[in-house]
Coordinates of C-alpha atoms and ligand atoms in Angstrom, one line a residue:
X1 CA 106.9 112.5 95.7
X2 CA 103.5 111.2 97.1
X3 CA 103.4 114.7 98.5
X4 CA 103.3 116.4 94.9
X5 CA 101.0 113.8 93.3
X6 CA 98.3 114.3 95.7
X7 CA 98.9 118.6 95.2
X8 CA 98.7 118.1 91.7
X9 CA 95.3 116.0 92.3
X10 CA 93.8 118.7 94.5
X11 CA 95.0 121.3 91.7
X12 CA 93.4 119.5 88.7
X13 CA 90.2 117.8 91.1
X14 CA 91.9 114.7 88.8
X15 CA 91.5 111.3 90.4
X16 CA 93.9 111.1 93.4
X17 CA 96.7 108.3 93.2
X18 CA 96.0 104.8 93.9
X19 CA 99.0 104.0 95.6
X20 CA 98.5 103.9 99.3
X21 CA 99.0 107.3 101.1
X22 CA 99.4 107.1 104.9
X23 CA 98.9 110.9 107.2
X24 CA 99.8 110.8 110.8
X25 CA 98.4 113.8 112.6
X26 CA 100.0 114.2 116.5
X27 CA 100.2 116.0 119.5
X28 CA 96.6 117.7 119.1
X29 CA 93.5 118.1 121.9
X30 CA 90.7 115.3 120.4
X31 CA 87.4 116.7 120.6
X32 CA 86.4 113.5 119.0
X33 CA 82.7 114.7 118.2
X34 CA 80.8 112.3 120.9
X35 CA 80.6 114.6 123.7
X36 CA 83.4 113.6 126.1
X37 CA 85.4 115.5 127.2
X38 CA 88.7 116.5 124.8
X39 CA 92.2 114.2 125.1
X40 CA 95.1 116.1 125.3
X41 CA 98.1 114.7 123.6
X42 CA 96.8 112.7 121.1
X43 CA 97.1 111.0 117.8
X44 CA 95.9 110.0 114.7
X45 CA 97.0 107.4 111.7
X46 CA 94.8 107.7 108.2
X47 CA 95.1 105.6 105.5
X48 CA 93.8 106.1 102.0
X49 CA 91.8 108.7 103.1
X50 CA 90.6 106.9 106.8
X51 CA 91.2 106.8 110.1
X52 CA 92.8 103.7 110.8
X53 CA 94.0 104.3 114.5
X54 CA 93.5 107.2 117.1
X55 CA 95.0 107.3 121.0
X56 CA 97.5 108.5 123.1
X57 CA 100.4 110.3 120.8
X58 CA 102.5 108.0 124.0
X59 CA 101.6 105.1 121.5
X60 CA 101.9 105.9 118.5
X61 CA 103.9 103.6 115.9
X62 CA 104.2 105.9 112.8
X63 CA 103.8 103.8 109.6
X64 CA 106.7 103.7 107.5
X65 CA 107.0 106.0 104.7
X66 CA 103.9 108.2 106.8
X67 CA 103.6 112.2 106.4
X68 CA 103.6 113.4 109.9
X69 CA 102.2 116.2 110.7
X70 CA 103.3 117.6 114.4
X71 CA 100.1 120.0 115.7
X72 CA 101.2 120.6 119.0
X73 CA 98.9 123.2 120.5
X74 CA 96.2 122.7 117.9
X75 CA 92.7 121.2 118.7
X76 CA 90.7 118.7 116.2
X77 CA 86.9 118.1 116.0
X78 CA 85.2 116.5 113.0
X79 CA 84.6 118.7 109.6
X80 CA 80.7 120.4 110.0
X81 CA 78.2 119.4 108.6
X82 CA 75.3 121.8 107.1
X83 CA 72.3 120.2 107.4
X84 CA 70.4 122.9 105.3
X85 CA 72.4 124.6 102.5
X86 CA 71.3 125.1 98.6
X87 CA 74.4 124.7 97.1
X88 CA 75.4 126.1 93.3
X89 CA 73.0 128.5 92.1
X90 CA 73.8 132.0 93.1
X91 CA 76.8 134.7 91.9
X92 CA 77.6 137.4 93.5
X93 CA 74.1 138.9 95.0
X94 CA 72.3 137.0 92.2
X95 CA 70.0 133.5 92.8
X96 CA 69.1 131.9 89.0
X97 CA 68.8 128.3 87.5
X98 CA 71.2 129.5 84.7
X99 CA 74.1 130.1 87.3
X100 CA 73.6 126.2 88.1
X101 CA 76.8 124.9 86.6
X102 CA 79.3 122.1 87.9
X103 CA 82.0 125.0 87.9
X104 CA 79.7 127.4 90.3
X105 CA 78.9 123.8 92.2
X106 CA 82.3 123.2 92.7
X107 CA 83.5 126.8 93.5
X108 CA 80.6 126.6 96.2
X109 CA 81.7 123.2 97.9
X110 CA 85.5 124.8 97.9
X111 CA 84.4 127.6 99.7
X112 CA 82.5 125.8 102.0
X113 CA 85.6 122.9 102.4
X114 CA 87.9 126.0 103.3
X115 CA 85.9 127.3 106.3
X116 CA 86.0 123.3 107.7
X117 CA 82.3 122.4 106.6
X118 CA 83.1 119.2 105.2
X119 CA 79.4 118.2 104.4
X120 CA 76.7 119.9 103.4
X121 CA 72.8 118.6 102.3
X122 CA 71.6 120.8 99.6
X123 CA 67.7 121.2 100.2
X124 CA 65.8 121.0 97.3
X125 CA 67.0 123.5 94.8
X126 CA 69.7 121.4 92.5
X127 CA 69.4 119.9 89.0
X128 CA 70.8 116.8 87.8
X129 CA 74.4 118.4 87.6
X130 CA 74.2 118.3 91.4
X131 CA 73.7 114.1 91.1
X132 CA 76.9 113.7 89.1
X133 CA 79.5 115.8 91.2
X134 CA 78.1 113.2 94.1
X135 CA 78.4 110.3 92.7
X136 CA 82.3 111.4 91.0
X137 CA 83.0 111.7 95.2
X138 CA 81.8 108.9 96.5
X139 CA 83.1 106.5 94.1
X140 CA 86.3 108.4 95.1
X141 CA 88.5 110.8 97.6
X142 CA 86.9 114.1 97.3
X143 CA 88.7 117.3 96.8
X144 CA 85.9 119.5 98.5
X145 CA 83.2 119.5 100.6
X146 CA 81.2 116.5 100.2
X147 CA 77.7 117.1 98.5
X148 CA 74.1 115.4 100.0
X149 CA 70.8 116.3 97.9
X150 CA 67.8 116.5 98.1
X151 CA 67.5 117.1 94.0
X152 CA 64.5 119.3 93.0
X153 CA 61.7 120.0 96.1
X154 CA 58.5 119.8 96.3
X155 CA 56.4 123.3 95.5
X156 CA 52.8 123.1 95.6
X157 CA 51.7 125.0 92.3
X158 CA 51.9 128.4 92.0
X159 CA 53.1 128.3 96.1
X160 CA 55.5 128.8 97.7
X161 CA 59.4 127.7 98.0
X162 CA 62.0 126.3 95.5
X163 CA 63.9 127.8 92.6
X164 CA 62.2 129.3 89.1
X165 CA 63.2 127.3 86.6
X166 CA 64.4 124.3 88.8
X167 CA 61.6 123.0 91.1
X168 CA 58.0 122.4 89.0
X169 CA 55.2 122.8 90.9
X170 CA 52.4 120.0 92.2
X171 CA 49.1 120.2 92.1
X172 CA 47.8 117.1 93.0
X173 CA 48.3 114.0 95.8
X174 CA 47.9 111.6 93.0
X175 CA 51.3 113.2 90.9
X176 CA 53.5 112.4 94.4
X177 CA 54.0 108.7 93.9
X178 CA 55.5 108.7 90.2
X179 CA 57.6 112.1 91.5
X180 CA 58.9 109.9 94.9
X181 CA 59.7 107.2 92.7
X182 CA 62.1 109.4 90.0
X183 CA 63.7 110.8 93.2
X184 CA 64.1 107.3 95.3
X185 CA 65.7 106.2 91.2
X186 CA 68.6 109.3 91.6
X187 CA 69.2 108.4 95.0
X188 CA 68.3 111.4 96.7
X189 CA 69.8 112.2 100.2
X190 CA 66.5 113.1 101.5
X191 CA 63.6 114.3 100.0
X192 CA 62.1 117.9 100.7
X193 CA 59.1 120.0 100.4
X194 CA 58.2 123.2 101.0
X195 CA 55.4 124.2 103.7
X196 CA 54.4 127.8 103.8
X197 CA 52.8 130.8 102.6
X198 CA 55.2 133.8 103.2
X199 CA 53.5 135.1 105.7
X200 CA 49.6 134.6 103.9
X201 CA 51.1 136.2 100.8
X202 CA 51.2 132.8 98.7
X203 CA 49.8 129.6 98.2
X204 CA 50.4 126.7 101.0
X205 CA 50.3 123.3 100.2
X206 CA 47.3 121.5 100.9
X207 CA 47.5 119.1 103.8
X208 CA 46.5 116.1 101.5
X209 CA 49.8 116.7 99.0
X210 CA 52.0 116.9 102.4
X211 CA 50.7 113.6 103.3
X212 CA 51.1 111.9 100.5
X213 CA 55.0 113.0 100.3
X214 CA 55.9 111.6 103.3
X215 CA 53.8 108.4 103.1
X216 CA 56.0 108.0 99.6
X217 CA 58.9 108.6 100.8
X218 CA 58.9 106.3 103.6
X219 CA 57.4 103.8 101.1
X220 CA 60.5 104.3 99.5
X221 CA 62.7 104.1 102.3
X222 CA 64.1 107.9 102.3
X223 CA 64.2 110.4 104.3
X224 CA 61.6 113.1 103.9
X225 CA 62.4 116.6 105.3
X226 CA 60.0 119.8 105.4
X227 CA 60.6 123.4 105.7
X228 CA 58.1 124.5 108.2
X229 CA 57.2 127.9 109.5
X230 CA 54.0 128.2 111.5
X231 CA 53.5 125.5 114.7
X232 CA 50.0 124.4 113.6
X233 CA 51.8 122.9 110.5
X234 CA 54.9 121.4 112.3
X235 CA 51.9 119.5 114.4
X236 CA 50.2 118.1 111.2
X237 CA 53.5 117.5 109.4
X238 CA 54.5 115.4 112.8
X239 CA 51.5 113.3 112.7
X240 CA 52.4 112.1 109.8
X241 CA 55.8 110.7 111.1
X242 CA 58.1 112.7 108.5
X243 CA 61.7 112.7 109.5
X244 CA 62.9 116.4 110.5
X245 CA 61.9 120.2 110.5
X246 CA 64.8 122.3 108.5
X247 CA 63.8 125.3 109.6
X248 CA 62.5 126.4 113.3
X249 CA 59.1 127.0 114.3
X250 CA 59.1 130.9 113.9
X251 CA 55.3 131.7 114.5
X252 CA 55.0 131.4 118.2
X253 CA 56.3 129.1 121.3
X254 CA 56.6 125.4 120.5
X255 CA 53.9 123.3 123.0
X256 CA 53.8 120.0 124.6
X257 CA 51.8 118.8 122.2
X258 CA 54.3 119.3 119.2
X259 CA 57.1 117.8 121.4
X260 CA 55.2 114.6 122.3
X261 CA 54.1 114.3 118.3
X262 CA 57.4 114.7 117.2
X263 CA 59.0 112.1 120.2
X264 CA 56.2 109.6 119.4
X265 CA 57.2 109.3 115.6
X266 CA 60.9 110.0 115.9
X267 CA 60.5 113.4 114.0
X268 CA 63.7 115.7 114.6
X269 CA 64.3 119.3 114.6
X270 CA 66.9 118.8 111.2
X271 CA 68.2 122.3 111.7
X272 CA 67.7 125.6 113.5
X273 CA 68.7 127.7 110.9
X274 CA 69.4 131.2 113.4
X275 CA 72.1 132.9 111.0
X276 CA 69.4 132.7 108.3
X277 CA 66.8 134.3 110.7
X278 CA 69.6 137.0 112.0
X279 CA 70.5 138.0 108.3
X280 CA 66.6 139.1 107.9
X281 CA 67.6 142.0 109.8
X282 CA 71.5 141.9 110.1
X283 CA 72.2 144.3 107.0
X284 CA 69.9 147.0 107.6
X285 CA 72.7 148.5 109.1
X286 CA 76.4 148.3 108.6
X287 CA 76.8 144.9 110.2
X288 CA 80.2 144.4 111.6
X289 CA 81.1 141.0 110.3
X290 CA 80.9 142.4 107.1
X291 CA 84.5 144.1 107.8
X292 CA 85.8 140.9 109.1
X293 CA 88.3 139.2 107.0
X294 CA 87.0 135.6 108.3
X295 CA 83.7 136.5 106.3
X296 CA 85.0 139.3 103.2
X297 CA 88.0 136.8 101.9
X298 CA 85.3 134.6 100.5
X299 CA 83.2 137.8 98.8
X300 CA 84.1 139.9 95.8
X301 CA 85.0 143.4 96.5
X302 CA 81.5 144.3 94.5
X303 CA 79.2 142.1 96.7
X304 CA 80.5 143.9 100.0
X305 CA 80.1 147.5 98.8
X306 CA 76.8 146.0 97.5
X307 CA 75.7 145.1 100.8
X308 CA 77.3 148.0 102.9
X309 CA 75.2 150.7 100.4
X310 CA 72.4 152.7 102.1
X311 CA 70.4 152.0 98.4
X312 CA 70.9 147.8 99.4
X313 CA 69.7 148.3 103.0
X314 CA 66.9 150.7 102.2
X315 CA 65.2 147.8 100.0
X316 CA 66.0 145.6 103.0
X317 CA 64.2 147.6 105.4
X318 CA 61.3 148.1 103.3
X319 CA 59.8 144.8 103.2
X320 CA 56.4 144.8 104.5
X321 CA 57.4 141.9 107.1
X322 CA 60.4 143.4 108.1
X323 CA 59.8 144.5 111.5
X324 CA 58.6 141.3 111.9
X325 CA 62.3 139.5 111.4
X326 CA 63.7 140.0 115.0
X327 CA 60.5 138.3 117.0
X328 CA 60.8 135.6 114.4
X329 CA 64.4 135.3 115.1
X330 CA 63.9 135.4 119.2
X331 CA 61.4 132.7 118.6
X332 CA 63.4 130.2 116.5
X333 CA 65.9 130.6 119.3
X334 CA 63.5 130.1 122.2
X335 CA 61.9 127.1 120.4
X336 CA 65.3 125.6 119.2
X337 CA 66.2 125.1 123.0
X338 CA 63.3 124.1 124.1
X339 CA 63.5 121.0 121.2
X340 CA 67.2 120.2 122.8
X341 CA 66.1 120.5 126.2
X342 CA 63.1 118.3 125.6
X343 CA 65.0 115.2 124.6
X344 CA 63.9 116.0 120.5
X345 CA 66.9 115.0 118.3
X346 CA 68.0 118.0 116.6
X347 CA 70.9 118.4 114.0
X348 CA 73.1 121.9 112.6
X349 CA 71.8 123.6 109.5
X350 CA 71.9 127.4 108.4
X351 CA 70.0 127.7 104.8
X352 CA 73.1 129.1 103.7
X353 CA 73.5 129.2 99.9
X354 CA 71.1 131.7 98.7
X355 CA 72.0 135.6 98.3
X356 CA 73.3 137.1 101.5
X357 CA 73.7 134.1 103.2
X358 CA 77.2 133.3 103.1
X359 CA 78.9 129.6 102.7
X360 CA 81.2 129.1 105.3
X361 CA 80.7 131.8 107.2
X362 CA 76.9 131.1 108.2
X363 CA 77.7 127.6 109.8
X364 CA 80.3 129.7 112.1
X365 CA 77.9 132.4 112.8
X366 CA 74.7 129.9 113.7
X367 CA 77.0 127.8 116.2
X368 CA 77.6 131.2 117.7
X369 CA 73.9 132.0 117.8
X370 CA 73.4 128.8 119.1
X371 CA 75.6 128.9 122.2
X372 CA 73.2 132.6 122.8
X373 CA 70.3 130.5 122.4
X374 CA 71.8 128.7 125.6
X375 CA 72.9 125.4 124.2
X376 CA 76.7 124.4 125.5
X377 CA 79.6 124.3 122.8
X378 CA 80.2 120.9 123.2
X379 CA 76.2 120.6 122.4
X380 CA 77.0 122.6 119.3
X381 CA 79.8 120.4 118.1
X382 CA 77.9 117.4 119.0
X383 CA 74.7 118.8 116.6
X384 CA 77.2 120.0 113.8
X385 CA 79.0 116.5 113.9
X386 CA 77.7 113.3 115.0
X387 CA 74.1 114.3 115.7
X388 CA 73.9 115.7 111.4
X389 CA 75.7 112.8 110.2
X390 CA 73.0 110.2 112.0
X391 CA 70.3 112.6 110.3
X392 CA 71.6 110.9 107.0
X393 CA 72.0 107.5 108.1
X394 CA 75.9 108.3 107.2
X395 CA 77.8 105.9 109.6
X396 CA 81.4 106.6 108.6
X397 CA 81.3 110.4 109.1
X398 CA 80.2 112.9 112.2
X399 CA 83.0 111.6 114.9
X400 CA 86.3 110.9 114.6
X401 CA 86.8 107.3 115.3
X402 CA 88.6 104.3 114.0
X403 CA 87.1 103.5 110.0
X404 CA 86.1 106.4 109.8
X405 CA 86.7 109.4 106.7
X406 CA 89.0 111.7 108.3
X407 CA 87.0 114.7 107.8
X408 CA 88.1 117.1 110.3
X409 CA 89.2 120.7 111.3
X410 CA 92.5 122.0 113.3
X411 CA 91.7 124.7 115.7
X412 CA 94.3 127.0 117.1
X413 CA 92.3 127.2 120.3
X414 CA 90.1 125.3 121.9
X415 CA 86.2 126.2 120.7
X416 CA 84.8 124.4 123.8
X417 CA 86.1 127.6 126.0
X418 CA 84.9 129.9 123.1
X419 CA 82.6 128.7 120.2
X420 CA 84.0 131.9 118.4
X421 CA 87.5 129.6 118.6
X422 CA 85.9 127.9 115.9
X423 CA 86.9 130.5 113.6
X424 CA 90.4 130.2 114.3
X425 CA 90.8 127.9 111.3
X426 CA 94.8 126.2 110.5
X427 CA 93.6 123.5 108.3
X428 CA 90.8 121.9 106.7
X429 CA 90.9 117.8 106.1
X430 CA 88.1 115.7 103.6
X431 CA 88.6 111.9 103.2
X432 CA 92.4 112.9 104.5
X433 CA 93.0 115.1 101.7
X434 CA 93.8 118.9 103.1
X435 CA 91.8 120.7 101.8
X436 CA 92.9 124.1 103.7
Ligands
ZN501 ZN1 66.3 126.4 102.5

């Protein structure tokens, strides 16, 4: 009976029951998400959605009137969290405010939720729509993948960054303050603002505006997160003490100098965002994750032959910065483990969201890229887990431990031994709901 209720809630995203509902998950490998090394044969009780205990299957008292689930031969790590995604706003190939619906939102976080990213921080690009389907979660057990905002970005005028029609432009330091305080007022999960020129095509923000965003936000007591792109910026931005980089430095080599700026005011490197670097360059030619069913069960037919036409590759290829895309690629790899191998903080985002950059699949395909950039998969886990929950100050998600949400993946085999294990996906848990 409890069984069916809580299908029937997943089916109609209705209110799940109120009557306690007790899961017992047992005789998996815990890769718990805290960096030590995985317990074979072990267990886990979660109640109403949390974990409540978690040891040795050898001592495990199953509740009465528990669902038990028997995973023998299965591994569990905590559900991954994106960092860096813009959530709701494209279909098919196509990125417009219109397509900003809670329907689209919700189709988004499902797809998301079924490839075991269980949280995801939208960055900058979301209406008010987006502030709702948040709060309906957290005042109760959600059905998909949990939604973090940033709300609308800041764009200098007539610059660069953001969404037409969702992100208005500023021209002035003196408009931050009142725009800080409207976004502090919805609650935002961090603040954001864009820092770039596309390459000296566009308009950059002025120093000045930077500053005043961060001194606001801090004012404020929020987070303040910037998309960065050239390493004379990420310096400035650091001197100002904002909280993370979402994007790698992509210009040239990171220095000492950025490093002891960022240690000094406790800046972290948010997100590394590879896949979005590789996917500058990936579908030039017929790309061979675009046959693989992990990837193309998430796509419409008409968005693969899309992507797989010589007409959709030419227009890639002819982009005056395209033979740029690889070095800038190599370099946000380089300067990614150079942050980690420094002692800077760093947490797991892809940009995934916007045309081309697939939900789901990207967060599998930048862990991949980051074991290549020569971190270890347990360090990939760890930045996907723990390290991207303490990014948003969110203390009962990130590692699977007693009070915790029981947001988690089963593995089939063991990603430590093979990040690509990751992949190998038998079910997807949120708040104890399966999801997958
Ligand atoms: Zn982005």
């Amino acid at each position: 009976m409890r069984n069916k209720l809580s299908l029937l809630a997943l089916a109609t995203l209705a209110a799940l029951p109120l009557a306690a509902e007790v899961k017992v998950l047992k005789n998996f490998t815990l890769i718990d998400g805290n960096g030590k090394a995985p317990v074979p044969a072990a267990a886990m009780i979660i109640d109403n959605g949390r974990i409540s205990w978690v040891g040795a299957a050898a001592q495990l008292k199953v509740p009465a009137g528990a669902d038990v689930v028997d995973l023998a031969g299965k591994f569990v790590m905590p559900g991954i969290i994106n960092l860096h995604g813009h959530v709701g706003a494209v279909v098919d190939l196509k990125q417009a405010a219109e397509n900003i619906t809670p329907a689209n939102l919700e189709k988004n976080l499902k797809t998301y939720a079924s490839y075991g990213v269980t949280s995801v921080l939208s960055m900058g690009t979301d209406t008010d729509i987006a502030f709702a389907l948040r709060d309906k979660q957290r005042a109760e057990r959600p059905g998909e993948t949990r939604l973090f905002t940033a709300g609308k970005g800041f764009i200098f005028a007539g610059g660069y960054g953001g969404l037409a029609g969702v992100n208005e432009g500023t021209a002035t330091p003196a408009e931050v303050p009142a725009a800080v305080a409207k976004l502090a007022a919805q609650k935002v999960d961090t603040v954001k603002f864009w820092f770039d020129d596309h390459n000296g095509e566009m308009k950059k923000m002025p120093f000045p505006i930077a500053k005043a965003i961060v001194e606001s936000s801090k004012k404020n007591h929020l987070i303040v997160s910037a998309h960065v792109f050239y390493l004379d910026d990420a310096k400035e931005l650091a001197r100002y003490g904002l909280n993370g980089f979402a994007h790698s430095v992509r210009d040239k080599a990171i220095d000492q100098e950025l490093i002891d700026t960022m240690k000094k005011n406790g800046v972290w490197q948010l997100a590394a965002t590879l896949s979005r670097e590789a996917s500058m360059f990936a579908y030039t030619k017929d790309a061979p994750f675009l046959s693989e069913t992990f990837l193309t069960r998430s796509l419409s037919p008409s968005v693969i032959t899309t992507i797989k036409s010589p007409e959709f590759q030419k227009t890639l290829a002819a982009d005056p910065h395209f033979s740029h895309y690889p070095d800038y690629f190599e370099t946000a790899k380089k300067n990614f483990k150079k942050m980690v191998d420094s002692g800077i903080k760093y947490g797991f985002g892809t940009d995934s969201g916007p045309p081309g950059r697939f939900p789901g699949f990207f967060e599998h395909w930048e862990m991949e890229l980051l074991v290549e950039a020569g971190l270890t998969p347990m360090q990939v886990i760890q930045s996907a887990t723990k390290n991207s929950a303490e990014y948003l100050h969110e203390k009962d998600l990130g590692t699977l431990e007693k009070s915790k949400w029981a947001d988690l993946v089963v593995l089939d085999k063991n990603p430590l031994e093979n990040i690509r294990n990751s992949r190998l996906i038998d079910s997807v848990y949120i708040a104890g709901n399966r999801v997958k």
